[in-house]
Short mmCIF file of C-alpha atoms in Angstrom, two decimals:
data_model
loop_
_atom_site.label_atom_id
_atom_site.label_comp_id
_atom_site.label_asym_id
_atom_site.label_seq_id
_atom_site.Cartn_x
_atom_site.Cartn_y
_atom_site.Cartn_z
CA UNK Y 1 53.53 335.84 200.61
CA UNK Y 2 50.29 337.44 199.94
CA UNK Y 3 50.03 341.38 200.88
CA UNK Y 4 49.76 344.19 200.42
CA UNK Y 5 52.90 347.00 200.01
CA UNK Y 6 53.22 350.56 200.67
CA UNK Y 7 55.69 352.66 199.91
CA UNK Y 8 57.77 354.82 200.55
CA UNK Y 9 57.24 354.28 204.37
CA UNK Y 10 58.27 357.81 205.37
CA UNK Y 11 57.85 361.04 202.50
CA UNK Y 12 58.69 364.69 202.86
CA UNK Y 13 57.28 367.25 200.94
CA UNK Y 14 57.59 371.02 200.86
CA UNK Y 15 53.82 372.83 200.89
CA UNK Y 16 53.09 373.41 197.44
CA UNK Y 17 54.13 370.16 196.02
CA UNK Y 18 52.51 366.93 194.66
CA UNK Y 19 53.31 363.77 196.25
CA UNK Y 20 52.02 359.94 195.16
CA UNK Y 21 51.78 357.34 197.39
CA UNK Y 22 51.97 353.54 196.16
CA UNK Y 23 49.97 350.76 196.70
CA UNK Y 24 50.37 347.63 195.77
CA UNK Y 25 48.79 344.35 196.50
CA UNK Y 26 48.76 340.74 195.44
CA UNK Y 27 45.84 339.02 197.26
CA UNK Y 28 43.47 339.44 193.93
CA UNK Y 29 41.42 341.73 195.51
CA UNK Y 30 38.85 343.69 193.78
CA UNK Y 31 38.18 346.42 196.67
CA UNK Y 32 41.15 349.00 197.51
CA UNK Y 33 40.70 351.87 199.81
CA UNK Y 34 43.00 354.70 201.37
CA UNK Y 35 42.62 356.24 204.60
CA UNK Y 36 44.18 359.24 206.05
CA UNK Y 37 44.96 358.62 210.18
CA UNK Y 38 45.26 361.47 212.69
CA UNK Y 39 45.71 361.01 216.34
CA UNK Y 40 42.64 360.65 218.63
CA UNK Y 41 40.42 360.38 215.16
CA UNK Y 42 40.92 356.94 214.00
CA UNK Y 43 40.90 356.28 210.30
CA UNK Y 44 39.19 358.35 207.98
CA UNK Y 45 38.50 357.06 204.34
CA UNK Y 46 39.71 359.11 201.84
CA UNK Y 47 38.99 357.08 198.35
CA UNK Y 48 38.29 353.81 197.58
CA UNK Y 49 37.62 351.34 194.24
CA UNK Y 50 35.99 348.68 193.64
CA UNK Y 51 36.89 347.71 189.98
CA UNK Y 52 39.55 349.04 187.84
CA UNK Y 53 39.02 352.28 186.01
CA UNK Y 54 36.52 353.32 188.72
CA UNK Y 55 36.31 354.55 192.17
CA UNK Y 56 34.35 356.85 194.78
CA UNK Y 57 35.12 359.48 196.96
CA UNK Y 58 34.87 358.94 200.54
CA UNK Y 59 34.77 361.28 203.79
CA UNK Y 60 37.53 363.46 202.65
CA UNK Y 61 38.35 363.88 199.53
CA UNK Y 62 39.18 366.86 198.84
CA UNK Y 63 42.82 368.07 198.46
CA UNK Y 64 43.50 364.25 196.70
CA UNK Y 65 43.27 362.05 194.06
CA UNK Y 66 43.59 358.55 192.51
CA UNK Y 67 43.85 356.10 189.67
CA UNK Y 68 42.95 352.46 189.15
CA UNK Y 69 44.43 351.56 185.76
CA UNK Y 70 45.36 348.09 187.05
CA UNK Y 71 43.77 345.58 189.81
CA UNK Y 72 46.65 345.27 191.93
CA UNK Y 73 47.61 348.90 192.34
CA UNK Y 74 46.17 351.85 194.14
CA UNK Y 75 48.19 355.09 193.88
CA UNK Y 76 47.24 357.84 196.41
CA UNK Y 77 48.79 362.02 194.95
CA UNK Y 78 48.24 364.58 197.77
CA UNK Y 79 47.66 367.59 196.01
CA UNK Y 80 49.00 370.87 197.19
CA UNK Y 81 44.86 371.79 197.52
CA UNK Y 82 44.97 369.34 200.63
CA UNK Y 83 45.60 372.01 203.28
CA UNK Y 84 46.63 369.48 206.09
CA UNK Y 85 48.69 366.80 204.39
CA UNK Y 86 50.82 365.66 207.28
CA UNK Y 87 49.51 362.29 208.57
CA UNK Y 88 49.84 358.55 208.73
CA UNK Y 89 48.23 356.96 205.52
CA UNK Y 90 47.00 353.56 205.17
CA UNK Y 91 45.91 351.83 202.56
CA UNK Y 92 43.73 348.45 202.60
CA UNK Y 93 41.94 345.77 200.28
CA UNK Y 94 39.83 343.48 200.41
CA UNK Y 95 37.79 340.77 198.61
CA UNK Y 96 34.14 341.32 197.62
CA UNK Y 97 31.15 340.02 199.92
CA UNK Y 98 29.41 340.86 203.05
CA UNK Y 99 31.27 341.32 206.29
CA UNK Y 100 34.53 340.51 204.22
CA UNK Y 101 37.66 342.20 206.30
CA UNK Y 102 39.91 344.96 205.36
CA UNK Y 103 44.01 343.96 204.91
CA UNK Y 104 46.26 346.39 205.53
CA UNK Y 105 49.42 347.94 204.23
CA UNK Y 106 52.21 349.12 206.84
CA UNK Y 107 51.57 352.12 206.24
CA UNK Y 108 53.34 355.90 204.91
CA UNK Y 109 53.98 358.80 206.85
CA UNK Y 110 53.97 362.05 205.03
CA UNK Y 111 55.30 365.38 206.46
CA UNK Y 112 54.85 368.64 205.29
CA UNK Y 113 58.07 371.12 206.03
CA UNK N 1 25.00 357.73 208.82
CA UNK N 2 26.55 354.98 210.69
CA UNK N 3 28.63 355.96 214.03
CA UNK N 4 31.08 354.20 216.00
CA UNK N 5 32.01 355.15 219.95
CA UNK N 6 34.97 353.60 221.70
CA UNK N 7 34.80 354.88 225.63
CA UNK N 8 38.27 355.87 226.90
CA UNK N 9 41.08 357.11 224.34
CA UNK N 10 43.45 355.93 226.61
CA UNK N 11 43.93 352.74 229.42
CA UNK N 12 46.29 351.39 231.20
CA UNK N 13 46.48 347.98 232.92
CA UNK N 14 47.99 345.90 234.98
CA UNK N 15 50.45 342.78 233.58
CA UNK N 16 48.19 340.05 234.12
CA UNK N 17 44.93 341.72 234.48
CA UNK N 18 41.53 341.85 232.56
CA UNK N 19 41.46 343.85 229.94
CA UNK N 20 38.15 345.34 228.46
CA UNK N 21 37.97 348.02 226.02
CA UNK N 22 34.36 349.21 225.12
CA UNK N 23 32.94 349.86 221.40
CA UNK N 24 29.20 351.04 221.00
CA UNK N 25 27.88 351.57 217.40
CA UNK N 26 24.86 353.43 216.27
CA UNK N 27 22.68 351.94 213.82
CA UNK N 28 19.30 350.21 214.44
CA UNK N 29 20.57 347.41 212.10
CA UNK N 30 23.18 345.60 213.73
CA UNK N 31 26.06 346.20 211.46
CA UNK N 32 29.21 343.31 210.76
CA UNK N 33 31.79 344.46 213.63
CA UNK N 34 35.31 344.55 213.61
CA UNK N 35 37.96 344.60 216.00
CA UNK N 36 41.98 345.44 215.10
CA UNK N 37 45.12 346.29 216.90
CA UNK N 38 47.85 348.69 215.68
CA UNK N 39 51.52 349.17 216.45
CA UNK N 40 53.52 351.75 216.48
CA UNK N 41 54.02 353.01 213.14
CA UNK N 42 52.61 349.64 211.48
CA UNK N 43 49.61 349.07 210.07
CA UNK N 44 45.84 347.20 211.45
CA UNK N 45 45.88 343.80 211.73
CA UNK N 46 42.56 342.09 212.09
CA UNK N 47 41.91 340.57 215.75
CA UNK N 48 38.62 339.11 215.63
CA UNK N 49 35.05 339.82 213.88
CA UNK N 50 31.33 339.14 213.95
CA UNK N 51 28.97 338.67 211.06
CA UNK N 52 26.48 336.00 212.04
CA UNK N 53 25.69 333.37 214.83
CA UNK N 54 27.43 332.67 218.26
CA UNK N 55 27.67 336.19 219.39
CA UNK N 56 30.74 335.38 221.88
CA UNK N 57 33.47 335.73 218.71
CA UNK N 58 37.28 334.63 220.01
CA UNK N 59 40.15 336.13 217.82
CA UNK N 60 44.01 335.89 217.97
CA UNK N 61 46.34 336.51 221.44
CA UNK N 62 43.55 336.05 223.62
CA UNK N 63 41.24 338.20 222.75
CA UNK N 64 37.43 337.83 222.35
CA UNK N 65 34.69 339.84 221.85
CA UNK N 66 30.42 339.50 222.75
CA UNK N 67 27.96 341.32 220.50
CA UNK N 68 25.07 342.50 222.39
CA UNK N 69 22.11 343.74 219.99
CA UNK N 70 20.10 345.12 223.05
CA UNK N 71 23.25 347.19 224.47
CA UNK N 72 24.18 347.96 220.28
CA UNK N 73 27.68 346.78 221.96
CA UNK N 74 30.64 344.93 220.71
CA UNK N 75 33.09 345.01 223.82
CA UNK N 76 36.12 343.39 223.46
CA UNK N 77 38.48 341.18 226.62
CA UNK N 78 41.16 339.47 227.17
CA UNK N 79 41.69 337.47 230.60
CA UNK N 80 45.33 338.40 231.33
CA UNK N 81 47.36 341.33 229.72
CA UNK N 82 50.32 341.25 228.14
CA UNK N 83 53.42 343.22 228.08
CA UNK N 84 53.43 342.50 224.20
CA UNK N 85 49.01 343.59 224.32
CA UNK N 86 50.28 347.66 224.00
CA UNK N 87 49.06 348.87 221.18
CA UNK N 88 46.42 350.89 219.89
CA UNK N 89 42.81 349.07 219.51
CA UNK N 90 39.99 349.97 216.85
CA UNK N 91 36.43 348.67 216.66
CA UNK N 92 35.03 349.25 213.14
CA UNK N 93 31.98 348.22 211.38
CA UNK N 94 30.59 348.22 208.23
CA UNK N 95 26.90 347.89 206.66
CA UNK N 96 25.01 344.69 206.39
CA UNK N 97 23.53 346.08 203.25
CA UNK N 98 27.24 346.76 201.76
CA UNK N 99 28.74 344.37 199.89
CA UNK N 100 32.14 346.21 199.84
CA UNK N 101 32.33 346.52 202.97
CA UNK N 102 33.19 349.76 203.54
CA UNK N 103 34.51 350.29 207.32
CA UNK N 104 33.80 352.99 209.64
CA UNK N 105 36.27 353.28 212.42
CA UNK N 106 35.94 354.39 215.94
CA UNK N 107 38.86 356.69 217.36
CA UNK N 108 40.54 353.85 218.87
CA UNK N 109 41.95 352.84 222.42
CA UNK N 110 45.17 353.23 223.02
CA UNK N 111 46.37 350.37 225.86
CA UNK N 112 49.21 350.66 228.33
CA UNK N 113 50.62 347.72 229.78
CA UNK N 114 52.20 348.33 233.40
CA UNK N 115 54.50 346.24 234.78
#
């Protein structure tokens, strides 16, 4: 089945460390974004690529980073510069063309401790 | 910059009763609107959406949504909740002029279902 797949589900990270969050998906999609979720805020869009070996910064940026060396992957690092890490993060695709829809991945939830 | 207002973080209905859960956007170009529910700990699965034409758009489980350019509204219904309709609700849209699609979200609805 097509989809896409996040993993790990649940991470834990001391402050100070680098963490990477996969994303992987297999519905040919040019167009991969990560979003950070917070209660009562809704989903906020951290990065997102439209092409391999290229991508934009969104809302907020800053404390992350990503790569796009292949089509089908997406990996997300939280930096130890990202001063609020703990969250829900979701990352989506989706196909090229006006009003296309976003798919979505389950889902990780990082802590900080 | 394009904005996105969902009226009411939280409501709670009835079993069997309307539910309506409001999403107003900003721009003076009517965007392509989104609607898509969440569960716990999952993630957004697409409900319904409108790009073009009949402006009464029906999606999955029910639901259905009207776009109204003159009220910049995109409201979305269902007839008779569910016990399985709890979840959290989000209205996004994205630019007409974007090709990508980019989505900007609203801060969602969370929906209690009451016995």
């Amino acid at each position: 089945d097509g989809g896409i797949t996040q993993s790990p589900k649940y991470l834990f990270r001391k402050e100070g460390q680098n963490v990477t969050l996969s994303c992987e998906q297999n519905l040919n999609h040019d167009a991969m974004y990560w979003y950070r979720q917070d209660p009562g805020q809704g989903l906020r869009l951290i990065y997102y690529s439209q092409i391999v070996n290229d991508f934009q910064k969104g809302d907020i940026a800053e404390g992350y980073s990503v790569s796009r060396e292949k089509k089908e992957s997406f990996p997300l690092t939280v930096t130890s510069a990202q001063k609020n890490p703990t969250a829900f993060y979701l990352c989506a695709s989706s196909r090229q063309g006006l009003g296309a829809e976003a798919f979505f991945g389950q889902g990780t939830r990082l802590t900080v401790v | 910059a394009q904005s996105v207002t969902q009226l009411g973080s939280h409501v709670s209905v009835s079993e069997g009763a309307l539910v309506l859960l409001r999403c107003n956007y900003s721009s003076s170009v009517p965007p392509y609107l989104f609607w898509y529910v969440q569960y716990p700990n999952q993630g957004l699965q697409l409900l319904l959406k409108y790009t073009t034409g009949a402006t009464l758009v029906k999606g999955i489980n029910g639901f259905e949504a009207e776009f109204k350019k003159s009220e910049t509204s995109f409201h979305l219904t269902k007839p008779s909740a569910h016990m399985s309709d709890a979840a959290e609700y989000f209205c996004a849209v994205s630019d007409r002029s974007d090709s990508w699609g980019k989505l900007q979200f609203g801060a969602g609805t969370q929906v209690v279902v009451t016995p």
